[in-house]
Coordinates of C-alpha atoms in Angstrom, one line a residue:
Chain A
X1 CA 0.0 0.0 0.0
X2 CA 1.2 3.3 -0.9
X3 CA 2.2 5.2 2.3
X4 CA -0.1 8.4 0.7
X5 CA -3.0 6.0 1.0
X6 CA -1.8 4.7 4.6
X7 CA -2.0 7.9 6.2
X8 CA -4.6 9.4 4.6
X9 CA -6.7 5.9 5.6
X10 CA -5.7 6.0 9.1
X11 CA -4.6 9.9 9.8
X12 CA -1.9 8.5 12.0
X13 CA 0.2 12.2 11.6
X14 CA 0.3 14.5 9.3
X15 CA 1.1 14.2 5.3
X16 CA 3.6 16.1 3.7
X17 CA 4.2 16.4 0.2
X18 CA 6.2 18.5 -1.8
X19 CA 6.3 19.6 -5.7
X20 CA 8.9 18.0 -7.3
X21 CA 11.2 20.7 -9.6
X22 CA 10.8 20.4 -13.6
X23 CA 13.2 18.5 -15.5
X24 CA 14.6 19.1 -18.9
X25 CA 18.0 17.4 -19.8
X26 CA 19.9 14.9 -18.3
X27 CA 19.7 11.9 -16.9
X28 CA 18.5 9.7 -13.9
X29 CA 21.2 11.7 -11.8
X30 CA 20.0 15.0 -12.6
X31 CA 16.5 13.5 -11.0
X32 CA 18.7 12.3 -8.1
X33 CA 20.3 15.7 -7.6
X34 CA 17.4 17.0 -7.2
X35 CA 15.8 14.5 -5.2
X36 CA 18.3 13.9 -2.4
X37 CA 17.7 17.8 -0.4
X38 CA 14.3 16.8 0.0
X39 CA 13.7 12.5 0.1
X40 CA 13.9 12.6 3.9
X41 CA 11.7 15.2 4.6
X42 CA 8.2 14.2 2.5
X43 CA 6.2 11.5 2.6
X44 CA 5.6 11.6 -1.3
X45 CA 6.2 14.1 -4.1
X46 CA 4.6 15.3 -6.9
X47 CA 6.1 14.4 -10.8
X48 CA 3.9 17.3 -12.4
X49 CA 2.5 17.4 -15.9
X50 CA 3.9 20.1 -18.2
X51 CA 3.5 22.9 -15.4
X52 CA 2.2 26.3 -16.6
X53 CA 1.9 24.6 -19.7
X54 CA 5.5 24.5 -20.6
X55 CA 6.9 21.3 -22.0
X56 CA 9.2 19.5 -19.8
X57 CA 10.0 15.7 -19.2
X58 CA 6.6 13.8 -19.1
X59 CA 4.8 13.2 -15.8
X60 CA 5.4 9.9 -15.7
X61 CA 8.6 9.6 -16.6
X62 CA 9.1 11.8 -13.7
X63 CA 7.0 9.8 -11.5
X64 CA 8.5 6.5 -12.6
X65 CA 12.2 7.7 -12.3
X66 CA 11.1 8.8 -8.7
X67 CA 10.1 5.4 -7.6
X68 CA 13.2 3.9 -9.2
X69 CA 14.9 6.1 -7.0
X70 CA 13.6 5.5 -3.8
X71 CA 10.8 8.1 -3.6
X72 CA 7.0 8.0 -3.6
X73 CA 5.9 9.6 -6.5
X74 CA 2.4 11.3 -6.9
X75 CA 1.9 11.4 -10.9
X76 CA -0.2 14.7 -11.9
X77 CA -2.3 14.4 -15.2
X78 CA -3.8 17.0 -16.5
X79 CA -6.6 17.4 -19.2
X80 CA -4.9 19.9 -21.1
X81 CA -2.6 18.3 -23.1
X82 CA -4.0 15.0 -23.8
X83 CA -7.4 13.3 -25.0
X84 CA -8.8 10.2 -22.9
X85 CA -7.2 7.6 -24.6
X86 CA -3.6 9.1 -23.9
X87 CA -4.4 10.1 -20.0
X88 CA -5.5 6.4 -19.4
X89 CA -2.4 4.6 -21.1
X90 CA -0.2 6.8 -18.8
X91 CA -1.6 5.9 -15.5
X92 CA -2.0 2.2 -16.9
X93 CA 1.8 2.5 -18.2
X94 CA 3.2 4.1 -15.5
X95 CA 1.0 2.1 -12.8
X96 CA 3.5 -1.1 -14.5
X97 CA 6.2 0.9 -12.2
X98 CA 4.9 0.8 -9.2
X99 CA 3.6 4.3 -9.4
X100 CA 0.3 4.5 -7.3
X101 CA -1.0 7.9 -6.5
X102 CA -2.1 9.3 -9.1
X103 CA -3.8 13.3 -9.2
X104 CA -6.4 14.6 -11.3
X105 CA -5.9 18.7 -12.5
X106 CA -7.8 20.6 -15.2
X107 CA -4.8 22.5 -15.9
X108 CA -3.3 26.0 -16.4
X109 CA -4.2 27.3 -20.2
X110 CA -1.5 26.5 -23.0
X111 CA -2.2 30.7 -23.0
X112 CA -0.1 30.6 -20.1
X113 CA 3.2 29.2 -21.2
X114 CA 5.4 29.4 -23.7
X115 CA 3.5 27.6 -26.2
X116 CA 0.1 29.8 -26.6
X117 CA -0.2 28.0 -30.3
X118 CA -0.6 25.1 -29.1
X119 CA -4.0 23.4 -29.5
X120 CA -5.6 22.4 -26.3
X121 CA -6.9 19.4 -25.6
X122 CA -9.4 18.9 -22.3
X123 CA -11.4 16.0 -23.4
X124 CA -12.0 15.6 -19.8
X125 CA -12.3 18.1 -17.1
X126 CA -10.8 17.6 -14.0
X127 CA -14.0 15.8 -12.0
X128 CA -14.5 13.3 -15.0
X129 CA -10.8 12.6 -15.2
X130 CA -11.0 11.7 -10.9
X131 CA -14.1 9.7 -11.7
X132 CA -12.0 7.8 -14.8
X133 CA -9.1 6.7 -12.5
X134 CA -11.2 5.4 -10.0
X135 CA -12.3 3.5 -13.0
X136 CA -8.7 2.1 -13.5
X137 CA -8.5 1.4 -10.1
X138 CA -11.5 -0.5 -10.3
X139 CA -10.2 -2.9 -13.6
X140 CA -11.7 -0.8 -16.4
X141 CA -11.2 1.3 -19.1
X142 CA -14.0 4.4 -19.5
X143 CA -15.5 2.4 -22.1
X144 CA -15.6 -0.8 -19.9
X145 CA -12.9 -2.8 -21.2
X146 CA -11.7 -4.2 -18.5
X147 CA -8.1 -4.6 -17.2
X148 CA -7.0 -7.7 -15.3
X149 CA -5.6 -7.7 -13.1
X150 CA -6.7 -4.0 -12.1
X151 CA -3.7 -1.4 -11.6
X152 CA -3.4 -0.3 -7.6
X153 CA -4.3 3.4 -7.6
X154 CA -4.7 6.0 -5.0
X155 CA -6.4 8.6 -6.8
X156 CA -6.5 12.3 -5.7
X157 CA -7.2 15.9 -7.0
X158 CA -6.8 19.6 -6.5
X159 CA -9.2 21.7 -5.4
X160 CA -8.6 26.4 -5.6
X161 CA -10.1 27.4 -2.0
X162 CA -9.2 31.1 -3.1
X163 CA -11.1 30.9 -6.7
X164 CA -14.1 32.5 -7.2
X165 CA -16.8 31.9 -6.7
X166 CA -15.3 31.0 -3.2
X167 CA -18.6 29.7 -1.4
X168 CA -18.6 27.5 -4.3
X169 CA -15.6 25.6 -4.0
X170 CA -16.7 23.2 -1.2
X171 CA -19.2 21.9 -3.6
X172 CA -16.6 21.4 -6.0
X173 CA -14.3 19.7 -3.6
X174 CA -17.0 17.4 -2.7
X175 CA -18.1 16.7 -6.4
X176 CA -14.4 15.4 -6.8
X177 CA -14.4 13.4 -3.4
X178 CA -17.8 12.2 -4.9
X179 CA -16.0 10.7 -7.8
X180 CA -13.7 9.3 -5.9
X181 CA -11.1 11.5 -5.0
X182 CA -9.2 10.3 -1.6
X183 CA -6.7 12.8 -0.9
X184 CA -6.9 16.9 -2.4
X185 CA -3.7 19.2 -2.6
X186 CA -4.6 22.7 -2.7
X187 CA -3.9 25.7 -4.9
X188 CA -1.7 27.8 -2.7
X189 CA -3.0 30.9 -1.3
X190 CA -2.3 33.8 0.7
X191 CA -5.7 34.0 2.9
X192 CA -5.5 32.0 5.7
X193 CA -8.8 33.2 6.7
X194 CA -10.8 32.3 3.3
X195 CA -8.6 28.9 3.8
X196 CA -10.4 28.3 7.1
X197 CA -13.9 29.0 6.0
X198 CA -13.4 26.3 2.8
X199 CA -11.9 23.6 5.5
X200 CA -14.8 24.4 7.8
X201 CA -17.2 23.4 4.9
X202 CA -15.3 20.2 3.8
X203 CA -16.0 19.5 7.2
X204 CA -19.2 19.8 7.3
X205 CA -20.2 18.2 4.5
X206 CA -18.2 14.9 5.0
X207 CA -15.1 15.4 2.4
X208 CA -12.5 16.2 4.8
X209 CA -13.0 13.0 6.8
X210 CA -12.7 10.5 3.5
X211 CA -10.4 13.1 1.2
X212 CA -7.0 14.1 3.0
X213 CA -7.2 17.7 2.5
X214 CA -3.6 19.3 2.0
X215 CA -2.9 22.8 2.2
X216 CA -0.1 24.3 0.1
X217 CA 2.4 26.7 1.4
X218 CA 5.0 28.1 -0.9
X219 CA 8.6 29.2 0.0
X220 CA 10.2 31.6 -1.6
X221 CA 12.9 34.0 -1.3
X222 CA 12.0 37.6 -2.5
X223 CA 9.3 40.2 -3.0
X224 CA 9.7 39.8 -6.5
X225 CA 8.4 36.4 -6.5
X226 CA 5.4 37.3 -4.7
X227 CA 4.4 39.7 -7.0
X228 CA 4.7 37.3 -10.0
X229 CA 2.6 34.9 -8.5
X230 CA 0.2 37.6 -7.7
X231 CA 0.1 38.9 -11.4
X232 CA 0.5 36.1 -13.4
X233 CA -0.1 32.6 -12.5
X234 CA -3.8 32.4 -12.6
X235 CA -5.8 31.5 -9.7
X236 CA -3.3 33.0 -7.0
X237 CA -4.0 36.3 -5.2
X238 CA -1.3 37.5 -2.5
X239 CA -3.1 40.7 -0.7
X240 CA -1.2 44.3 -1.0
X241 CA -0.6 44.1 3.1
X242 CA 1.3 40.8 2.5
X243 CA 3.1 41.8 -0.2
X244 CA 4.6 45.4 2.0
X245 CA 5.0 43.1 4.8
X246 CA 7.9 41.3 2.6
X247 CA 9.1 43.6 0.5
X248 CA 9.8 46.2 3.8
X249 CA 11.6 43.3 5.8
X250 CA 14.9 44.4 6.6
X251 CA 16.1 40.8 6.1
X252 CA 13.3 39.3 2.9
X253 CA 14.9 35.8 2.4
X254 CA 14.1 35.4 6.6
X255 CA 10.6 37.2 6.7
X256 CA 9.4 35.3 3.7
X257 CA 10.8 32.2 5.6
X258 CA 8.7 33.2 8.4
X259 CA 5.7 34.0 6.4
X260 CA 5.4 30.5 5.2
X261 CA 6.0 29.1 8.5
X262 CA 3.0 31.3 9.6
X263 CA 0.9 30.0 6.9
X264 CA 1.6 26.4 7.3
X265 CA 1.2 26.5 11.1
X266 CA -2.1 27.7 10.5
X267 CA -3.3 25.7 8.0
X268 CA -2.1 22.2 10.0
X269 CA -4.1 23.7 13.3
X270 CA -7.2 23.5 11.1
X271 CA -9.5 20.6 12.4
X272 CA -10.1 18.6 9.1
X273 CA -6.6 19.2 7.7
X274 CA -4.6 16.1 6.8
X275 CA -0.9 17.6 6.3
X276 CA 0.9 20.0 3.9
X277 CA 2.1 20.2 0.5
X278 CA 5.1 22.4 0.1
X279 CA 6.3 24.2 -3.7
X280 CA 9.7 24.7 -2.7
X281 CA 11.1 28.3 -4.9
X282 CA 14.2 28.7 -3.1
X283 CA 16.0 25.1 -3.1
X284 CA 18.4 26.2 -0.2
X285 CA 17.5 23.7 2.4
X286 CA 14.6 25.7 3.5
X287 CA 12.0 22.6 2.7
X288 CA 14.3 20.5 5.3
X289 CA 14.1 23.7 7.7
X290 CA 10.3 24.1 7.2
X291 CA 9.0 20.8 8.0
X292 CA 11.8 20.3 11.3
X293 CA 10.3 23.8 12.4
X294 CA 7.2 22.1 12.2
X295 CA 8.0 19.5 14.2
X296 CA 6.8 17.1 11.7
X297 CA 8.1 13.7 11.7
X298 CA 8.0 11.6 8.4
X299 CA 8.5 8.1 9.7
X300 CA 8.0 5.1 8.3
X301 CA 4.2 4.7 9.8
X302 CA 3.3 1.6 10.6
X303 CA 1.7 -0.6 8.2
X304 CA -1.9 -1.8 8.9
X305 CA -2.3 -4.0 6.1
X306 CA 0.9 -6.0 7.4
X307 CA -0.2 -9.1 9.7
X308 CA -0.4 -7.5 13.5
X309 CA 1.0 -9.3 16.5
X310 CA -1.3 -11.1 18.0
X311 CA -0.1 -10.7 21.4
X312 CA -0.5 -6.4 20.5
X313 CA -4.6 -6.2 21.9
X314 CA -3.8 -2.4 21.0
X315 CA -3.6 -3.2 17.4
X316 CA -7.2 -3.0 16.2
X317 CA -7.6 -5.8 13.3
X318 CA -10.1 -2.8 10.8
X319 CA -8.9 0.8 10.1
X320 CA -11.0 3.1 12.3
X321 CA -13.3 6.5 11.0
X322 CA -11.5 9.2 13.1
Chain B
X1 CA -26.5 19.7 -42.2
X2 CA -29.9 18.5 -42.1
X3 CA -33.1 20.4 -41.0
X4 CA -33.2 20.5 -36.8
X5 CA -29.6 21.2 -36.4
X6 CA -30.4 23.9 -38.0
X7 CA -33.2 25.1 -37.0
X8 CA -31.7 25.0 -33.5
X9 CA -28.3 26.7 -34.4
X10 CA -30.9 30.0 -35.4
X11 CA -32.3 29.3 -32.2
X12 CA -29.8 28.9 -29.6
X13 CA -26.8 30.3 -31.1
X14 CA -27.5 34.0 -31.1
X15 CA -29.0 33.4 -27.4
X16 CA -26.5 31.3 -26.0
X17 CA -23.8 31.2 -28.3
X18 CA -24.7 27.6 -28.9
X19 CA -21.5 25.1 -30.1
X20 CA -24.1 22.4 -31.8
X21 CA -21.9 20.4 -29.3
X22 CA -25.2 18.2 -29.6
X23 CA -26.0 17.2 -25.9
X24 CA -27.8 20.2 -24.2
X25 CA -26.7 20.5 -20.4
X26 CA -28.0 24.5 -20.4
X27 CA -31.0 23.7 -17.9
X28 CA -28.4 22.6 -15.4
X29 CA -26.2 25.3 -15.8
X30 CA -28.4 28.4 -15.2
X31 CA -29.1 28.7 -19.1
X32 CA -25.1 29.5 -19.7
X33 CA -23.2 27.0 -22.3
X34 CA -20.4 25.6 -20.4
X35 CA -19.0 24.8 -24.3
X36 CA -18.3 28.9 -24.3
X37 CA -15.5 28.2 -21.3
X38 CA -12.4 27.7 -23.4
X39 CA -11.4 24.7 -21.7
X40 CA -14.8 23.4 -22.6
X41 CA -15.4 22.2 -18.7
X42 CA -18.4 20.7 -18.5
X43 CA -18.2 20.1 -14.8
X44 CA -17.8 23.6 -13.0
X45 CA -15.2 26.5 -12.8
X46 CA -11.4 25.7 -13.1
X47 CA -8.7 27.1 -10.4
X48 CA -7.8 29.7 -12.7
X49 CA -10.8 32.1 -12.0
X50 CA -9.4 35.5 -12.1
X51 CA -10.7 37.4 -8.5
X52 CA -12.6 39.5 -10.7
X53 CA -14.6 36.3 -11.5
X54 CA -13.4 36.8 -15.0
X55 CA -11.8 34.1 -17.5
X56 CA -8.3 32.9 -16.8
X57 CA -7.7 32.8 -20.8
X58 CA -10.4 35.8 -21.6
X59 CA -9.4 38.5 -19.2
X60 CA -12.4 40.7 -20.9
X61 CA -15.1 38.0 -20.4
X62 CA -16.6 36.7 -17.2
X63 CA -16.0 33.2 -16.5
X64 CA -18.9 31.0 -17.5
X65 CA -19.3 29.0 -14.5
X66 CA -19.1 32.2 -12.0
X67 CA -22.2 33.4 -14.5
X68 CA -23.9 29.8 -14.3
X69 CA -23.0 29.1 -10.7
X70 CA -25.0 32.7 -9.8
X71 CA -28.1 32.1 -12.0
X72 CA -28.4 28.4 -10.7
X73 CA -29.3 30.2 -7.7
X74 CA -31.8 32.8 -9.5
X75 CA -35.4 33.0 -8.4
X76 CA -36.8 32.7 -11.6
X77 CA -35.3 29.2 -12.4
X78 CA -37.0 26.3 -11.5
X79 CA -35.8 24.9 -8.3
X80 CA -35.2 21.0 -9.5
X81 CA -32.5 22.7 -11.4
X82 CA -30.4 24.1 -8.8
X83 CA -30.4 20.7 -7.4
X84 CA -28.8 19.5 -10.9
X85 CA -25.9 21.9 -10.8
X86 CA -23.6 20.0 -8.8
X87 CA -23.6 16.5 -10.8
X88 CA -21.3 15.5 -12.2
X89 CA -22.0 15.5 -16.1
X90 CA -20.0 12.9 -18.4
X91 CA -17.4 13.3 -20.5
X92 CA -18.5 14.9 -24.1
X93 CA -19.5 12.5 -26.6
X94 CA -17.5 14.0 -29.8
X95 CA -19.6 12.2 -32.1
X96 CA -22.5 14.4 -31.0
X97 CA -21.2 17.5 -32.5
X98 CA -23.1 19.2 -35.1
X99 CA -26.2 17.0 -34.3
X100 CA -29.1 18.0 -32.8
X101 CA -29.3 18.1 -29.1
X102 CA -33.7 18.3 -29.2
X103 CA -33.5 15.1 -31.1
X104 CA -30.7 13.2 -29.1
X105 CA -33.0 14.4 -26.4
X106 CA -36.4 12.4 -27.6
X107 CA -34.0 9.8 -28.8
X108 CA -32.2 9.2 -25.4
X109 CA -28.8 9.0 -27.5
X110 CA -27.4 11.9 -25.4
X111 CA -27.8 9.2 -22.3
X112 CA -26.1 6.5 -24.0
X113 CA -22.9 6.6 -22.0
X114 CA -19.4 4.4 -22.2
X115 CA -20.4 1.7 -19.7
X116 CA -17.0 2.5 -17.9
X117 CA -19.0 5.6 -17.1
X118 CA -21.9 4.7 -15.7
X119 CA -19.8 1.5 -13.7
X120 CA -20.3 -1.5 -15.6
X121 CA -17.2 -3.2 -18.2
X122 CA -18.1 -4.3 -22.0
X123 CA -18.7 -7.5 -20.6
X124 CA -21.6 -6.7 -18.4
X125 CA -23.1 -5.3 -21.1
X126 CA -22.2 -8.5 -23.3
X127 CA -20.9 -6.4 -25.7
X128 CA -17.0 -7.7 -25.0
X129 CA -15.6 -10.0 -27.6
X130 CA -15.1 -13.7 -26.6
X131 CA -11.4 -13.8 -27.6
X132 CA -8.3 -11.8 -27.4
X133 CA -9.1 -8.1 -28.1
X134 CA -9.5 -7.7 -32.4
X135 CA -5.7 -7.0 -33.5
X136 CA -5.0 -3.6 -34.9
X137 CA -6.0 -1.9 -38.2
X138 CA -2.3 -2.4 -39.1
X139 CA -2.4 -6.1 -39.1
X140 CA -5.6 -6.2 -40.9
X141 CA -5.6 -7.6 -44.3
X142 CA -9.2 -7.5 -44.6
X143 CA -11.2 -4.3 -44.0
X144 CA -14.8 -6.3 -44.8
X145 CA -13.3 -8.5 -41.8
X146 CA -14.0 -5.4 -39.6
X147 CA -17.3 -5.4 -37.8
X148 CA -20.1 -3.5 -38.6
X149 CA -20.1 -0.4 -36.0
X150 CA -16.4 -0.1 -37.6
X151 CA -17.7 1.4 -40.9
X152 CA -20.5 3.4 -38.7
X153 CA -18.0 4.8 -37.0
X154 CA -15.8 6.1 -39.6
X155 CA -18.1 6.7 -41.9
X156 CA -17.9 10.5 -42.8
X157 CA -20.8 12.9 -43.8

């Protein structure tokens, strides 16, 4: 069992994933370069799919290379870029690996990268895509062919708490968990208190207690790169007061540091919140400070479909809601 | 083009800016045609919402789903449809477009979903061949060896 699915079953601690960077050229040691600063400190890591809709080595060649290298990968799809047919040989193909978690995204418009030419795809949106790999993971195709055996998947999504319309998105998060969605990463965002009011919701309505809901923070290094997110990568808003607050530090590597510390504390006191996914922007060993600062420990958990000892009366022999 | 797709292109495409996409979902969508979103999303807004409410692609227009999502809500729609607004609606059937969404309407088609879909396999619906899957057009030596929903399906016109 994928230690994703382990936690998010029995909520033992908290999750953390991170994003993993894009790669371009290279080999398996350029992954491994990479991967090293952070392997110790996540639970599992995302192989994205063509982020901001710039081409770079596929998802799941990502993902795949990850797993060969020790790491958990969590392979992305999006709808942009590929038709049904294409999105389900990938998680198929790559599910040959050993690649389990698998994530669901609409997808940034190819008007946001550097290929605004391109023609876009989205056969599937991002709900219908969920509901297709809980197909998979069920032994069929969409169009009911069926696959034996069937491929062991741990399917997830994503889910903007700070989109509008904002009172919204909890129906949207549930529509996914509906489909069969079983942990959600979220779209970073600079309101904790907007972040609060969409946890409250999931809560409410039963998501957060069957999806593992997981706040992303972001670290970064300058005020510049707050303002970049904030005018041009779609869907995130950082507020003006924010924004000063950084760019008037007398020391802005430190106070955005602390900003994100902030920001993740927050989000992990929320009742309802599973763990934390972390885009790391400054690859300086600030992903390795953030989660010890945390105190967050990413043991080994123990394994509950493993045979218990029988002479443990603590171990209970099902998972339990909690 | 035959008759009714046309006669409901007049109808619905200088109201709604119709896309013939050939299976209607307007009545659960507060009469706004999610086939106007440039992702085509049939299933709600994307993350990329702008805080305007306006399109992340179309800074000028307001996202279609905001629109719908508000009018679901409006007093003067009926209230069964609010209740539809949140399902989840299938996957586009591209061999719909251009055909007439009133007729595929009467005619069920626009239900006739791949049994994946709706949680059953080809086999269920005994429509999964015996043997190993058919081997690929490549190896075919035949084409009258092809079954008959081959040529239906590639049929053009």
């Amino acid at each position: 069992m994928s230690r994703l699915r382990q936690l998010a079953e029995s909520r033992s601690r908290p999750i953390v994933t991170a994003e993993f960077p894009s790669i371009d050229g290279g080999n398996l040691d350029t992954v491994k370069a990479k991967l090293d600063p952070i392997l110790a400190f996540v639970d599992a890591i995302n192989a994205t799919d063509n982020p901001a809709a710039h081409a770079h080595a596929s998802n799941s060649s990502i993902a795949i290379a990850l797993k060969m290298l020790g790491a958990e990968p969590i392979m992305q799809v999006v709808c942009r870029d590929k038709n049904r047919l294409a999105a389900q040989a990938d998680i198929v193909g790559a599910a040959l690996f050993g690649v389990v978690n698998v994530c669901a995204l609409t997808g940034d418009d190819v008007t946001a990268g550097d290929e605004p030419q391109a023609r876009r795809v989205f056969d599937l949106d991002g709900p219908q895509l969920v509901k297709v790999m809980s197909g998979l993971a069920e032994g069929r195709y969409l169009s009911g062919r069926k696959i034996s055996p069937a491929p062991e998947l741990f399917v997830g999504a994503v889910e903007n708490p700070f989109g509008p319309p904002q009172h919204y998105r909890v129906e949207r998060a549930k529509l996914k968990s509906d489909a069969g969605a079983r942990f959600m990463q979220l779209q970073i965002g600079y309101q904790p208190l907007v972040l609060e009011s969409f946890i409250a919701g999931c809560v409410a309505n039963g998501v957060a207690a069957r999806t593992a809901l997981l706040p992303t923070v972001v670290l970064t290094k300058t005020a510049r790169a707050l303002s970049f997110m904030h005018d041009n990568v779609p869907g995130i808003s950082v507020p003006e007061p924010t924004r000063a607050r950084i760019a008037g530090a007398s020391d802005i590597p430190e106070e955005s540091f602390q900003l994100t510390l902030e920001l993740a504390r927050h989000a992990l006191s929320l009742d309802g919140v599973a763990g934390i996914h972390i885009a790391d922007f400054r690859h300086d060993g600030s992903l390795a400070r953030l989660v010890s600062e945390l105190n967050l420990s990413v043991s080994e958990p123990t394994d509950p479909s493993a045979p218990s000892d029988p002479s443990d009366p603590s171990e209970p022999n099902a998972p339990t809601a909690r | 083009m035959k008759f009714l797709p046309i006669v409901e292109l007049a109808t619905k495409g200088p109201v709604f800016d119709c896309r013939m996409c050939g299976q209607c979902v307007l009545h659960s969508t507060g009469m706004t045609c999610p086939m106007t979103c440039p992702k085509t999303l049939r299933n709600g807004p994307c993350g990329g919402v702008r805080d305007d409410g306006h399109c992340e692609v179309k800074p000028e227009m307001p996202c279609v789903w905001t629109a719908a999502e508000g009018r679901s809500h409006h007093a003067l729609m009926p209230n069964s449809w609010e209740d539809h607004f949140s399902e989840l609606h299938p996957p586009v059937d591209n061999q719909l477009r251009g055909s007439s969404s009133w007729l595929n309407l009467i005619t069920k088609r626009d239900k006739q979903f791949p049994a994946g879909w709706v949680g059953r396999t080809m086999a269920d619906d005994g429509a999964e061949p015996a043997d190993e899957p058919r081997s690929a057009l490549g190896e075919v030596d035949d084409i009258s060896g092809l079954d008959q929903g081959f040529h239906e399906r590639t049929s053009i016109g």
